[in-house]
Coordinates of C-alpha atoms in Angstrom, one line a residue:
Chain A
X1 CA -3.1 -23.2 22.2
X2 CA 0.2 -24.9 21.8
X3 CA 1.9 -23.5 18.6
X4 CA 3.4 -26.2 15.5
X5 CA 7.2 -26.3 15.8
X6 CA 7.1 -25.1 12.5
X7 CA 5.2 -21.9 13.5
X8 CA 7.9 -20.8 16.1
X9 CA 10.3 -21.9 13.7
X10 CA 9.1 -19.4 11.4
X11 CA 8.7 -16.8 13.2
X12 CA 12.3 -16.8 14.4
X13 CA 13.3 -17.0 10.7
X14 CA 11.5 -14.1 9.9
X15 CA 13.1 -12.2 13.3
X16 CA 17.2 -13.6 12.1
X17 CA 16.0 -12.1 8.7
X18 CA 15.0 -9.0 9.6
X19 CA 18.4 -8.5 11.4
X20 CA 20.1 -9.5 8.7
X21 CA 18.2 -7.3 6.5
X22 CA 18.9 -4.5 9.5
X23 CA 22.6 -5.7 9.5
X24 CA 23.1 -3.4 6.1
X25 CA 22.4 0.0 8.5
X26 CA 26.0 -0.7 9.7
X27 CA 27.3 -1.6 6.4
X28 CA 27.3 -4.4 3.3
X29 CA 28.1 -8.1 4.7
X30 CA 27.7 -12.0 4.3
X31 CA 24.8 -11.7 6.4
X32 CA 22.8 -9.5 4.0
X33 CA 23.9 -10.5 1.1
X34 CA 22.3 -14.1 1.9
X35 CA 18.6 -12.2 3.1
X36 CA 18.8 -10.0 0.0
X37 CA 19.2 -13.2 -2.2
X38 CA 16.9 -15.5 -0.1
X39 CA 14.5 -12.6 -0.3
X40 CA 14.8 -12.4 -3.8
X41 CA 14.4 -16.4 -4.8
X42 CA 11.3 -16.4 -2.6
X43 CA 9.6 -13.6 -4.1
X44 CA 9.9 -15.2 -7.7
X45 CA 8.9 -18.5 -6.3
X46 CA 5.6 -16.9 -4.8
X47 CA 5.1 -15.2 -7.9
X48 CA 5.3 -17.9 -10.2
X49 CA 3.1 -20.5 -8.3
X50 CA 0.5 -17.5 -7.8
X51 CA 0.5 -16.9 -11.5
X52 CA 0.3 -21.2 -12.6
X53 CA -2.1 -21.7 -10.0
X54 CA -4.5 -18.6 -9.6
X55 CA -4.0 -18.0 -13.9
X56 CA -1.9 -20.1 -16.3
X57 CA -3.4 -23.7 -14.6
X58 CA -7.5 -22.6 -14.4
X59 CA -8.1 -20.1 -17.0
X60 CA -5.8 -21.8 -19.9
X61 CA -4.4 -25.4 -18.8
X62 CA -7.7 -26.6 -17.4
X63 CA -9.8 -25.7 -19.9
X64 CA -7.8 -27.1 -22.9
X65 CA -7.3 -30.7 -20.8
X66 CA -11.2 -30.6 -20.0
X67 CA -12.7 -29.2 -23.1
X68 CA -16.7 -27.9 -22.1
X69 CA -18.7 -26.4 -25.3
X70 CA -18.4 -26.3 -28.9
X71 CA -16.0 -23.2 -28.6
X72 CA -13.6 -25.0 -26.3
X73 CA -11.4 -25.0 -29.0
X74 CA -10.7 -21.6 -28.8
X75 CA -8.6 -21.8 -25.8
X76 CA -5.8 -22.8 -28.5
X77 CA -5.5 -19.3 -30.0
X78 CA -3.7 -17.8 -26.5
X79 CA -1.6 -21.3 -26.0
X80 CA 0.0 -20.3 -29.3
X81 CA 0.1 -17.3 -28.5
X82 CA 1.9 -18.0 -25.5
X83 CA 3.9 -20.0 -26.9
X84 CA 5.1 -17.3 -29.3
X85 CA 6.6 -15.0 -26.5
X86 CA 9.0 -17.7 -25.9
X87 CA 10.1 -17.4 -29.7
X88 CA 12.1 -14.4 -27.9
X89 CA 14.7 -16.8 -27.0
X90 CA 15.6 -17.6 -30.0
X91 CA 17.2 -15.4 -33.1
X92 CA 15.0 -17.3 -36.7
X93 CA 12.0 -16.8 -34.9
X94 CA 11.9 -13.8 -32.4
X95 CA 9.2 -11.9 -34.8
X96 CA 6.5 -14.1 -34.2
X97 CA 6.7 -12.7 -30.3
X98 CA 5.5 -9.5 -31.9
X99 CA 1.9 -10.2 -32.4
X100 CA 1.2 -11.3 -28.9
X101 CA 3.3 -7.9 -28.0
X102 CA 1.3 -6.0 -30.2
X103 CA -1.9 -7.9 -28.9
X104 CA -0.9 -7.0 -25.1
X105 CA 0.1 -3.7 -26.2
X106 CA -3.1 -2.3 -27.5
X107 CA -5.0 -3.9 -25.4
X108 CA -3.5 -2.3 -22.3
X109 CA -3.4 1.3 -24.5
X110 CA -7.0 1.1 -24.6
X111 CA -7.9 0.0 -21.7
X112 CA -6.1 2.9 -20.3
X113 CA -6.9 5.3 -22.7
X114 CA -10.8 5.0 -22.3
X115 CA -10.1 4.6 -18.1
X116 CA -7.7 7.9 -17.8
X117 CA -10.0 9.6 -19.8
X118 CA -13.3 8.9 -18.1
X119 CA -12.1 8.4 -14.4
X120 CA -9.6 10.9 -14.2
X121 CA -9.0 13.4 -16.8
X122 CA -13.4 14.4 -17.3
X123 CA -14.4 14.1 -13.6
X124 CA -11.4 16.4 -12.1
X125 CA -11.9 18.7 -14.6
X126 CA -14.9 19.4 -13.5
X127 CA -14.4 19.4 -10.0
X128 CA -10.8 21.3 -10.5
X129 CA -13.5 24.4 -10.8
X130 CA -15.4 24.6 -7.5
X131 CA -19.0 26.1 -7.0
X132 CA -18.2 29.0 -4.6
X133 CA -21.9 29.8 -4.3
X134 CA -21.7 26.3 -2.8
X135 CA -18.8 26.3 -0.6
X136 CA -19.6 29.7 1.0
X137 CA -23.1 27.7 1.8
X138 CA -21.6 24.8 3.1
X139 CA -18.7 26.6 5.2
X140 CA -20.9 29.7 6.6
X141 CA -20.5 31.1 9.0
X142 CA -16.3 30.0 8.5
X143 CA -17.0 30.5 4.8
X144 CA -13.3 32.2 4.2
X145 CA -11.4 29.1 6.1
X146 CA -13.2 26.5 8.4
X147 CA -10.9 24.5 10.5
X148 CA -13.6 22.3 11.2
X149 CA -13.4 21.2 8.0
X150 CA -10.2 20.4 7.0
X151 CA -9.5 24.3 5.9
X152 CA -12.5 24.3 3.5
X153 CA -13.8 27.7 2.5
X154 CA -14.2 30.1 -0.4
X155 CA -10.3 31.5 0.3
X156 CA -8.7 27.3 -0.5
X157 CA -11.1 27.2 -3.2
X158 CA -9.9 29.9 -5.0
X159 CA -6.3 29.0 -4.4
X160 CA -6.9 25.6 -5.6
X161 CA -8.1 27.5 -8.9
X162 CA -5.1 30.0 -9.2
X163 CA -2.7 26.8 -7.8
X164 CA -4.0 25.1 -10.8
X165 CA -3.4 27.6 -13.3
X166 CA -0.1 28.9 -12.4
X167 CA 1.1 25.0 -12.6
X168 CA -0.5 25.2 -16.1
X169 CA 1.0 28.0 -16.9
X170 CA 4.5 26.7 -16.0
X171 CA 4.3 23.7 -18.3
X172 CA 2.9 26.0 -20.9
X173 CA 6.1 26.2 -23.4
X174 CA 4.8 27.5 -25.9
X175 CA 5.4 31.5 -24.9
X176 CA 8.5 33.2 -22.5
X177 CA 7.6 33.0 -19.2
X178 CA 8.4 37.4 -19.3
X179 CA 6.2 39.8 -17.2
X180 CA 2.7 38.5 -15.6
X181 CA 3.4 35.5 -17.1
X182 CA 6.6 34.8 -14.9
X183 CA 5.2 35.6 -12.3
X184 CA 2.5 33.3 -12.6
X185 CA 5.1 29.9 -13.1
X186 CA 6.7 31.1 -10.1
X187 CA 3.8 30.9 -8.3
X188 CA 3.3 27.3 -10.0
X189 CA 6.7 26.1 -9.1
X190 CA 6.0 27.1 -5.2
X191 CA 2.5 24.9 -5.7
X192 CA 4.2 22.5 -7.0
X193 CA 7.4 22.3 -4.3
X194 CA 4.0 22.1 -1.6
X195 CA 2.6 19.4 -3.2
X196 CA 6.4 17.9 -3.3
X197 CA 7.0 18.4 0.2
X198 CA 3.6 17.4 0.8
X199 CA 4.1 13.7 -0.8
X200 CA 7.6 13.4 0.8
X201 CA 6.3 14.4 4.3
X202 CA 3.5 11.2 3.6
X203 CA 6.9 8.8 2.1
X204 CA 8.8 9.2 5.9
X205 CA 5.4 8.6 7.4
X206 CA 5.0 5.3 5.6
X207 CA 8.6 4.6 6.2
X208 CA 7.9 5.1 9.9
X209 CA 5.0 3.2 9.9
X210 CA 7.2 -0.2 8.1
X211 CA 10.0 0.2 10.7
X212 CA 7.4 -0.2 13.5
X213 CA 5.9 -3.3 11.7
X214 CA 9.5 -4.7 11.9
X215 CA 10.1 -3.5 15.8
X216 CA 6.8 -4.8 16.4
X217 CA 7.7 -8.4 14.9
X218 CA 11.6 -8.3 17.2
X219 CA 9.6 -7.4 20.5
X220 CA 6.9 -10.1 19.6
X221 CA 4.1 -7.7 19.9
X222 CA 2.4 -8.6 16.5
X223 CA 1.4 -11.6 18.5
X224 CA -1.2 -12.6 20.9
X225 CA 0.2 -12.8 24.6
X226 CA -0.4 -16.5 24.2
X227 CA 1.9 -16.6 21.1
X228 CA 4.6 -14.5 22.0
X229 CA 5.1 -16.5 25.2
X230 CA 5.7 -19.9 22.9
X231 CA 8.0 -17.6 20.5
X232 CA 10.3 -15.4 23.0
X233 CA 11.0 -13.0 20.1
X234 CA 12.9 -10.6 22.2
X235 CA 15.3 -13.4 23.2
X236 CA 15.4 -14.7 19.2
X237 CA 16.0 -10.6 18.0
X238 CA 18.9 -11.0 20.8
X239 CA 20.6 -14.4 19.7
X240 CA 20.0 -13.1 15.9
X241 CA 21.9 -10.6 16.7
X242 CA 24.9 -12.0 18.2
X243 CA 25.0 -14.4 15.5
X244 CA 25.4 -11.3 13.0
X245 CA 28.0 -10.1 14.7
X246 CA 29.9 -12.8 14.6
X247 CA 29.4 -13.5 11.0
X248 CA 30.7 -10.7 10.2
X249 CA 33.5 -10.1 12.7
X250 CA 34.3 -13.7 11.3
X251 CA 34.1 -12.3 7.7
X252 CA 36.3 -9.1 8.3
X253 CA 38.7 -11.0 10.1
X254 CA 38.8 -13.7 6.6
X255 CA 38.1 -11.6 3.9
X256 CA 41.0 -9.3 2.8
X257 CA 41.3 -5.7 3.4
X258 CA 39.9 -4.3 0.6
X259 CA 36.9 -6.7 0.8
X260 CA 35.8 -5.7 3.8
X261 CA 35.7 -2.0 3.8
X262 CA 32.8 -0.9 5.1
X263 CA 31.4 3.1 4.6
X264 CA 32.5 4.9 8.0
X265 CA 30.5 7.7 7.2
Chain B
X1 CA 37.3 21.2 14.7
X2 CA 34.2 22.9 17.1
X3 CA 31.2 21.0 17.6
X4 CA 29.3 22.8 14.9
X5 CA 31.4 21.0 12.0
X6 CA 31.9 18.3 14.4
X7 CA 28.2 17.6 13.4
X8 CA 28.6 17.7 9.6
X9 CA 31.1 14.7 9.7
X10 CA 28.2 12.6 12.2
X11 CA 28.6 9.0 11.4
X12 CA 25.1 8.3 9.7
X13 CA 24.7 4.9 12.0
X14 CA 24.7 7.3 15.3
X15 CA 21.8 8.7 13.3
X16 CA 19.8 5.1 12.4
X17 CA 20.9 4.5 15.8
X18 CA 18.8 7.0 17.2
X19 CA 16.2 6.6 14.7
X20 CA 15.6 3.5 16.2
X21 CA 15.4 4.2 19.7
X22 CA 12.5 6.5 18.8
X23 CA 10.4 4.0 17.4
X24 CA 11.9 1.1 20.2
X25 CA 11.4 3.3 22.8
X26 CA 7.9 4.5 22.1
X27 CA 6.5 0.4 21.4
X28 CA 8.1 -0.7 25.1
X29 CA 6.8 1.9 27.2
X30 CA 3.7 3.8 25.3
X31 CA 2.1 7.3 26.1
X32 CA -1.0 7.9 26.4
X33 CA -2.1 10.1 23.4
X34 CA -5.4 11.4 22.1
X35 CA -5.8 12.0 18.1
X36 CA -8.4 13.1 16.1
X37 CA -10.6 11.3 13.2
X38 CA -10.5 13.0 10.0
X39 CA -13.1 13.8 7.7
X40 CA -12.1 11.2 5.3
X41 CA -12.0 8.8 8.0
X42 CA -15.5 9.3 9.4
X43 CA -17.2 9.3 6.1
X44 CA -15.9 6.1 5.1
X45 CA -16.9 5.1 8.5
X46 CA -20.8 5.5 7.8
X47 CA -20.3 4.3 4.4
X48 CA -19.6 1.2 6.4
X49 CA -22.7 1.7 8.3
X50 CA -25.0 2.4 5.7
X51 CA -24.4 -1.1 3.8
X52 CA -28.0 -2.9 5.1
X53 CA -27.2 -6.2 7.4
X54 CA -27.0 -9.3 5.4
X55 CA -26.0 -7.7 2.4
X56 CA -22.3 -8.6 0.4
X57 CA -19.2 -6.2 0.0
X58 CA -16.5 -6.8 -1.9
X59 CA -12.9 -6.0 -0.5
X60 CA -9.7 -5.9 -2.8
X61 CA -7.0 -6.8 -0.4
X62 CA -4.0 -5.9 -2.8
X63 CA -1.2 -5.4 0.1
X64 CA 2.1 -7.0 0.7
X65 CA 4.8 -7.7 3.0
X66 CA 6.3 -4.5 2.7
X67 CA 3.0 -2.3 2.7
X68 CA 1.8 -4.9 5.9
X69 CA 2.2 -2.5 8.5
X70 CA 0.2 0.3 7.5
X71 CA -2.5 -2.0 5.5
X72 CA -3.4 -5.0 7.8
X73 CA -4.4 -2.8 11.0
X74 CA -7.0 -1.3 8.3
X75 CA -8.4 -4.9 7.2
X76 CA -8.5 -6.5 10.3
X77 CA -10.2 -3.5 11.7
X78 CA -13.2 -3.3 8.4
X79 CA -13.4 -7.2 9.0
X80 CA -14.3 -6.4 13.0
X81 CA -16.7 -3.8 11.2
X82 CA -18.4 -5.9 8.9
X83 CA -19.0 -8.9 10.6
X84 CA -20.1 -7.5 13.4
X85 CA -23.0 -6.1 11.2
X86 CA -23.6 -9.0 9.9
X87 CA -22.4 -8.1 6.6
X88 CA -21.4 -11.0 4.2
X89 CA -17.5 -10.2 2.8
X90 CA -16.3 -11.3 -1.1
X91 CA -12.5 -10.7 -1.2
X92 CA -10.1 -10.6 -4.2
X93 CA -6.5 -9.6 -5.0
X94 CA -4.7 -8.4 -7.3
X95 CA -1.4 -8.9 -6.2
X96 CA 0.1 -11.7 -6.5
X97 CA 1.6 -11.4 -2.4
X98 CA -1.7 -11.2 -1.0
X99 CA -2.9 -14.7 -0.6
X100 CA -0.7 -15.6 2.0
X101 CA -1.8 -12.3 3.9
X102 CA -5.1 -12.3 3.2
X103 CA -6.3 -15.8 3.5
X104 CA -5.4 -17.0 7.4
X105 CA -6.6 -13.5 8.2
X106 CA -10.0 -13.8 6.7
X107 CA -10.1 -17.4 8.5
X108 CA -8.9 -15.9 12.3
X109 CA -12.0 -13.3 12.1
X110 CA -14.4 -16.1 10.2
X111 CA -13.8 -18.0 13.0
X112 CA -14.1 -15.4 15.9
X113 CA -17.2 -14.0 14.5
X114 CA -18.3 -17.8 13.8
X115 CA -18.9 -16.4 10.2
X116 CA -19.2 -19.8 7.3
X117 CA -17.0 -19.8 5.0
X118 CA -19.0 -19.8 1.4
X119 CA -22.0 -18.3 3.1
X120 CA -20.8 -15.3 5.1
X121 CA -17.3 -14.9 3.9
X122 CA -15.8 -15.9 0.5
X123 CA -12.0 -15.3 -0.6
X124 CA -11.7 -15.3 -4.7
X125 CA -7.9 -15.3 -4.4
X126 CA -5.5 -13.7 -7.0
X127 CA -6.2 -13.0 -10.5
X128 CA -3.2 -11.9 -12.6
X129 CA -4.2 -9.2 -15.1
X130 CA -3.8 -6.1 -13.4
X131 CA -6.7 -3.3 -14.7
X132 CA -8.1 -5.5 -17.4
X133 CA -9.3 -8.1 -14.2
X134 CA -11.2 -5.0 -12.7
X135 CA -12.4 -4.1 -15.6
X136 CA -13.5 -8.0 -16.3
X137 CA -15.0 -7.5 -13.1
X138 CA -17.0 -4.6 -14.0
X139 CA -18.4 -6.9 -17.2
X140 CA -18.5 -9.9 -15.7
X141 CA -17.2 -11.3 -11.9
X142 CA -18.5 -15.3 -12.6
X143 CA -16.3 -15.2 -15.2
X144 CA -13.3 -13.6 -14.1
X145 CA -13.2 -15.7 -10.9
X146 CA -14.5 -19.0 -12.0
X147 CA -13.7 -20.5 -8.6
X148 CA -12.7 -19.4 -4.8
X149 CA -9.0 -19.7 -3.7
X150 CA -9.6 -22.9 -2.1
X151 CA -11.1 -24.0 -5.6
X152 CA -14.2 -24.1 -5.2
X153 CA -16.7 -23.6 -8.2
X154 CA -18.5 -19.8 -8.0
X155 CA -21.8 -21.9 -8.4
X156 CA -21.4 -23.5 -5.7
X157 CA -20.6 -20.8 -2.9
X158 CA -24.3 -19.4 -1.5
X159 CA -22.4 -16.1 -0.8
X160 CA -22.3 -15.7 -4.5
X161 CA -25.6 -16.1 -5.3
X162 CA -27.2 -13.4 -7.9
X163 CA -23.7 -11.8 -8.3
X164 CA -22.6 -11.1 -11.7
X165 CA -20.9 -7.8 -11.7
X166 CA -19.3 -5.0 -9.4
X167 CA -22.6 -3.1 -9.6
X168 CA -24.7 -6.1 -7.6
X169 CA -22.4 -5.0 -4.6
X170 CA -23.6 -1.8 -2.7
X171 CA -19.9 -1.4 -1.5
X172 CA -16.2 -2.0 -2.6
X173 CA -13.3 -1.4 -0.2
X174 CA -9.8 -1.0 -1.5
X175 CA -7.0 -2.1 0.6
X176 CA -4.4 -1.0 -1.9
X177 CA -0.5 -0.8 -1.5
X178 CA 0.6 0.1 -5.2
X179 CA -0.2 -0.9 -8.8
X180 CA -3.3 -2.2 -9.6
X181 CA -5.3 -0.4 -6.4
X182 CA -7.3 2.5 -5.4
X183 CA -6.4 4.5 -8.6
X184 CA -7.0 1.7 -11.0
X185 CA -10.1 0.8 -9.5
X186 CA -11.4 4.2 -9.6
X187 CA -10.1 4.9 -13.6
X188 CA -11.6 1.6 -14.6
X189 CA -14.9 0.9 -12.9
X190 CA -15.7 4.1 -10.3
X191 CA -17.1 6.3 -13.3
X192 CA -19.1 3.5 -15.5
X193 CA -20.8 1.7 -13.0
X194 CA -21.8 4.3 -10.7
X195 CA -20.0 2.3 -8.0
X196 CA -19.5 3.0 -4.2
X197 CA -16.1 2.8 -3.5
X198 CA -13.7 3.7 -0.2
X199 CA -10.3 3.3 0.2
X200 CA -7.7 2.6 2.6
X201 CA -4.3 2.7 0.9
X202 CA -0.4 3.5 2.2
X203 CA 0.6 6.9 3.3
X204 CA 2.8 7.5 0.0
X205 CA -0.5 7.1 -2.2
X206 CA -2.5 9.4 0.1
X207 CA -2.0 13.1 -1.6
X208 CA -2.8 11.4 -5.2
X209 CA -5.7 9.8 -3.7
X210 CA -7.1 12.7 -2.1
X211 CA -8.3 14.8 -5.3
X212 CA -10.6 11.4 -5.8
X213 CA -12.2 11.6 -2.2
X214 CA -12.5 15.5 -3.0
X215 CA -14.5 14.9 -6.4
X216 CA -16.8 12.2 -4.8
X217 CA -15.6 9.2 -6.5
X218 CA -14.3 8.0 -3.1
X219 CA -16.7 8.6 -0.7
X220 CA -14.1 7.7 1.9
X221 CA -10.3 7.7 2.4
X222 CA -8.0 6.3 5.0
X223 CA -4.7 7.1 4.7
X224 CA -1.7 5.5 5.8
X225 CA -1.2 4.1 9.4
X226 CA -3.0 7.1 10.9
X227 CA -5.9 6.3 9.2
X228 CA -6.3 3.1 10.2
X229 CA -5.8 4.3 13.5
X230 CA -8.6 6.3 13.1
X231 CA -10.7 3.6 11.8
X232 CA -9.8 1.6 14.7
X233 CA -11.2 4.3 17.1
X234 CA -14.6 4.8 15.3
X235 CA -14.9 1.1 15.0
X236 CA -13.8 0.5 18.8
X237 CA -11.2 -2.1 18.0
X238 CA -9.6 -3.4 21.2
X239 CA -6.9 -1.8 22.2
X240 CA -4.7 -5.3 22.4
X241 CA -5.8 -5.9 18.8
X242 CA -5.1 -1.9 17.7
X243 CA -2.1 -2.5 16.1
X244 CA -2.7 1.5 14.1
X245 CA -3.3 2.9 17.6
X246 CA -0.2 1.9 19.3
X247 CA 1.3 3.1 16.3
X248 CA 0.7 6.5 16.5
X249 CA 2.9 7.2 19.2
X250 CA 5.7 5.8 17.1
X251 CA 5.0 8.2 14.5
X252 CA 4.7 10.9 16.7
X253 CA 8.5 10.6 17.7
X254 CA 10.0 9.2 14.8
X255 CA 8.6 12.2 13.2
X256 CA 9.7 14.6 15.8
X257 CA 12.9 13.0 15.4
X258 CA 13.5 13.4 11.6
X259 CA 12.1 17.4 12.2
X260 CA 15.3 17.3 14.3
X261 CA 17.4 16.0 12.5
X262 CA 16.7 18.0 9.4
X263 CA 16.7 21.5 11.1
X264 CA 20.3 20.5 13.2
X265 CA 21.5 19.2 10.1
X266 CA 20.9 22.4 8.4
X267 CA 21.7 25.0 11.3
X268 CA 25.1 23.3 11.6
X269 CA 25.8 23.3 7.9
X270 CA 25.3 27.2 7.6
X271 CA 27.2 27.8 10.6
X272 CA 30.0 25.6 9.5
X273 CA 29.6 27.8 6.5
X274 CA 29.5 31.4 8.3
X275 CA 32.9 30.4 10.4
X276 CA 34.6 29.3 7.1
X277 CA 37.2 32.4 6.3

């Protein structure tokens, strides 16, 4: 099926973007500058049309121009309230934004509050202090370390118990941290450099993992075949490119010296 | 100036230079490489499978742009799933990105599967609120999302029919990139409703999501692009459509790359420091 002009259009949009976006690896320039910005405007533009359409416009607007029920009339007390956030602006009246403040504020404290407390403060409490009994049932006859199982066993449960402790223990103030005790927040601050190089080993994958959604969009292989023969993405990523290149050979040839220094190292 | 400290003055662009060759190079020519499915992975598999035919799960497609890489593969791979069980799809977000995602997305596979849109497959749209939406959806759903994303009235979609809270579905996927997501969703709802919930969220989020899946209150977790991967096997996407799959090669030498780097980088920089006098 024959692609919309518009479509193709779009798509090598998105592909000079993404080399202007890329352009920054080399160093700052015109060509970035105007993605970074047009990236910017965009993203407030979604998010406001998302918020009147999908929030402001059916759950407020709609409902105080069509009125349905005797309490319809309610619908006023958050349009004044509303209304009073934008008293922010200016100096007489900036208190009355307090009250819907204080309204969002304790709201939002409670909702947390009661959520945290039930969802993840009770339950991994409880499951912070594993049934050995059970694990050496469910693991025999690897009931020390199964690598079937993702390392379960009676030996990982344990460590996950003395791992939790000596992190406690290190945040513990209250006492030095002299003999056993210092021994123990040692041991804490190892757990916790695991669990740090753990989440930062998971960060480059996912970092990885966006670069290839970007390659995948140059090379026109987020496409169907049928697609990315209308598109010729590879031959787009090439004329982007060029283009970039000469924006900015055309910029550091204009600008003066000190405008144009770009990080060698 | 020997090679050695040669290497500690490297021009960082050689190194993004290389770093993209190894994800280029791996995407034009790919190996052929074997992986296995995780725990996690399989359990949120049959989750999948144990939701009866004809029956409605709700998905929470709360990914962006930037998170679409290691998100979409995941979606369009549970869409394949559930469809091809015949199982009926409500979808929300949270974020207010998603819609433009989400929406041609669910249409592609409503149409492949011939799937009817208000009677097989449903998108609610975005709801601004972050937590206090889920936990409106825990309370009430009619009244959180009075209407779908193309505007039409709840009442009137047959998909909706004797839904009235998160507990009326027997499963809720996450797709979840950031804030509100997986963790929200279990804080707020998980523990209070009894819910079943599985998740599929970016690989950053993946060790703070874990302690969930170990507790039970995920009963599946698929994390990051390998996940997805994963999920593409058990699910038997094709391997034209398995964006996940062709991405684990990429991974595989972009990691081996950055190993590299990091232990050249530091051998050179104590040898530099040995030779100094």
């Amino acid at each position: 099926m024959a692609l919309p002009w518009y479509d193709i259009a779009g798509a090598w949009l998105a592909i000079f973007l993404t080399m202007c976006i890329f352009s920054f690896l080399y160093g700052d320039n015109p060509a970035y500058k105007f993605a970074e910005h047009l990236f910017v405007g965009v993203s407030i533009g979604i998010v406001v049309s998302e918020q009147w359409f999908g929030m402001l416009r059916p759950n407020l607007i709609d409902k105080l121009l069509e009125p349905s029920g005797p309490r319809a009339w309610l619908y006023v007390i958050p349009l004044v309230l509303v209304l009073f956030l934008f008293t922010k602006l200016t100096r007489k009246h900036s208190y009355l934004a307090r009250i819907p403040i204080a309204l969002m504020v304790s709201a939002f404290a409670a909702v947390k509050m009661t959520g945290e407390a039930n969802g993840n403060l009770m339950v991994q409490v409880a499951d912070s202090m594993p049934d050995l009994a059970a694990v050496y049932r469910t693991t025999y006859p690897h009931w020390i370390w199964n690598w079937d199982m993702d390392g379960a066993g009676v030996l990982s449960s344990l460590l996950v118990i003395i791992g939790l402790i000596c992190c406690l223990v290190y945040f513990y103030f209250s006492v030095p941290h002299t003999g056993p005790l210092r021994y123990a927040s040692r041991f804490g601050i190892w757990v916790l450099m695991v669990s740090f190089g753990a989440s930062f080993g998971y960060t480059v994958m996912g970092r990885i993992s966006l670069a290839y959604g970007r390659v995948l969009t140059l090379v026109g292989m987020d496409r169907t075949p049928d697609e990315a023969a209308q598109i010729h993405a590879p031959a787009a990523s090439l004329i982007s490119t060029v283009i970039i290149i000469v924006i900015i050979a055309a910029w550091r040839m204009r600008a003066p010296p000190e405008a144009t220094v770009i990080d060698d190292g | 100036m020997n090679w050695l400290a040669r290497l500690q003055h490297l021009d960082r662009r050689i190194i993004f230079l290389l770093m993209g060759l190894s994800i280029l190079i791996p995407v034009l020519f790919p190996l052929p490489m074997s992986f296995e499915v995780d725990e996690r992975v399989q359990n949120l598999y049959q989750a999948v499978e144990r939701v009866p035919p004809g029956s409605r799960v709700l998905i929470s497609a709360d990914f962006d742009p930037s998170s679409r890489p290691e998100l979409e593969p995941f979606f369009r791979a549970n869409l394949d799933h559930l469809f091809r069980r015949n199982v009926k799809v409500v979808v929300v977000s949270l974020v207010p990105y998603a819609p433009g995602l989400v929406s041609p997305l669910l249409r592609v596979y409503g149409e492949r599967y011939h799937k009817q849109e208000g009677v097989d497959w449903v998108y609610l749209g975005f709801k601004e609120g972050k937590e206090l939406i889920i936990k409106a959806m825990g309370a009430n759903m009619r009244q959180t999302f009075p209407t779908s994303y193309a505007g039409v009235s709840i009442d009137q979609l047959p998909i909706m029919n004797g839904i009235k809270q998160l507990k009326d579905f027997p499963l809720i996927v996450m797709v979840s990139s950031g804030s509100p997501g997986t963790k929200e969703w279990v804080v707020q709802v998980q523990a209070q409703y009894a819910l079943n919930m599985v998740s599929s969220c970016t690989a950053v989020q993946t060790p703070d999501y874990i302690p969930y899946y170990k507790a039970g209150q995920l009963l599946g977790l698929a994390g990051g692009m390998p996940g997805a991967a994963q999920y593409e096997k058990l699910v038997g996407v094709p391997t034209a459509d398995a964006m996940a799959t062709r991405g684990v090669n990429v991974l595989n030498l972009g990691h081996a790359f950055i190993i590299l780097a990091i232990l050249v980088g530091n051998i050179s920089y104590f040898a530099s420091k040995r030779r100094e006098p």
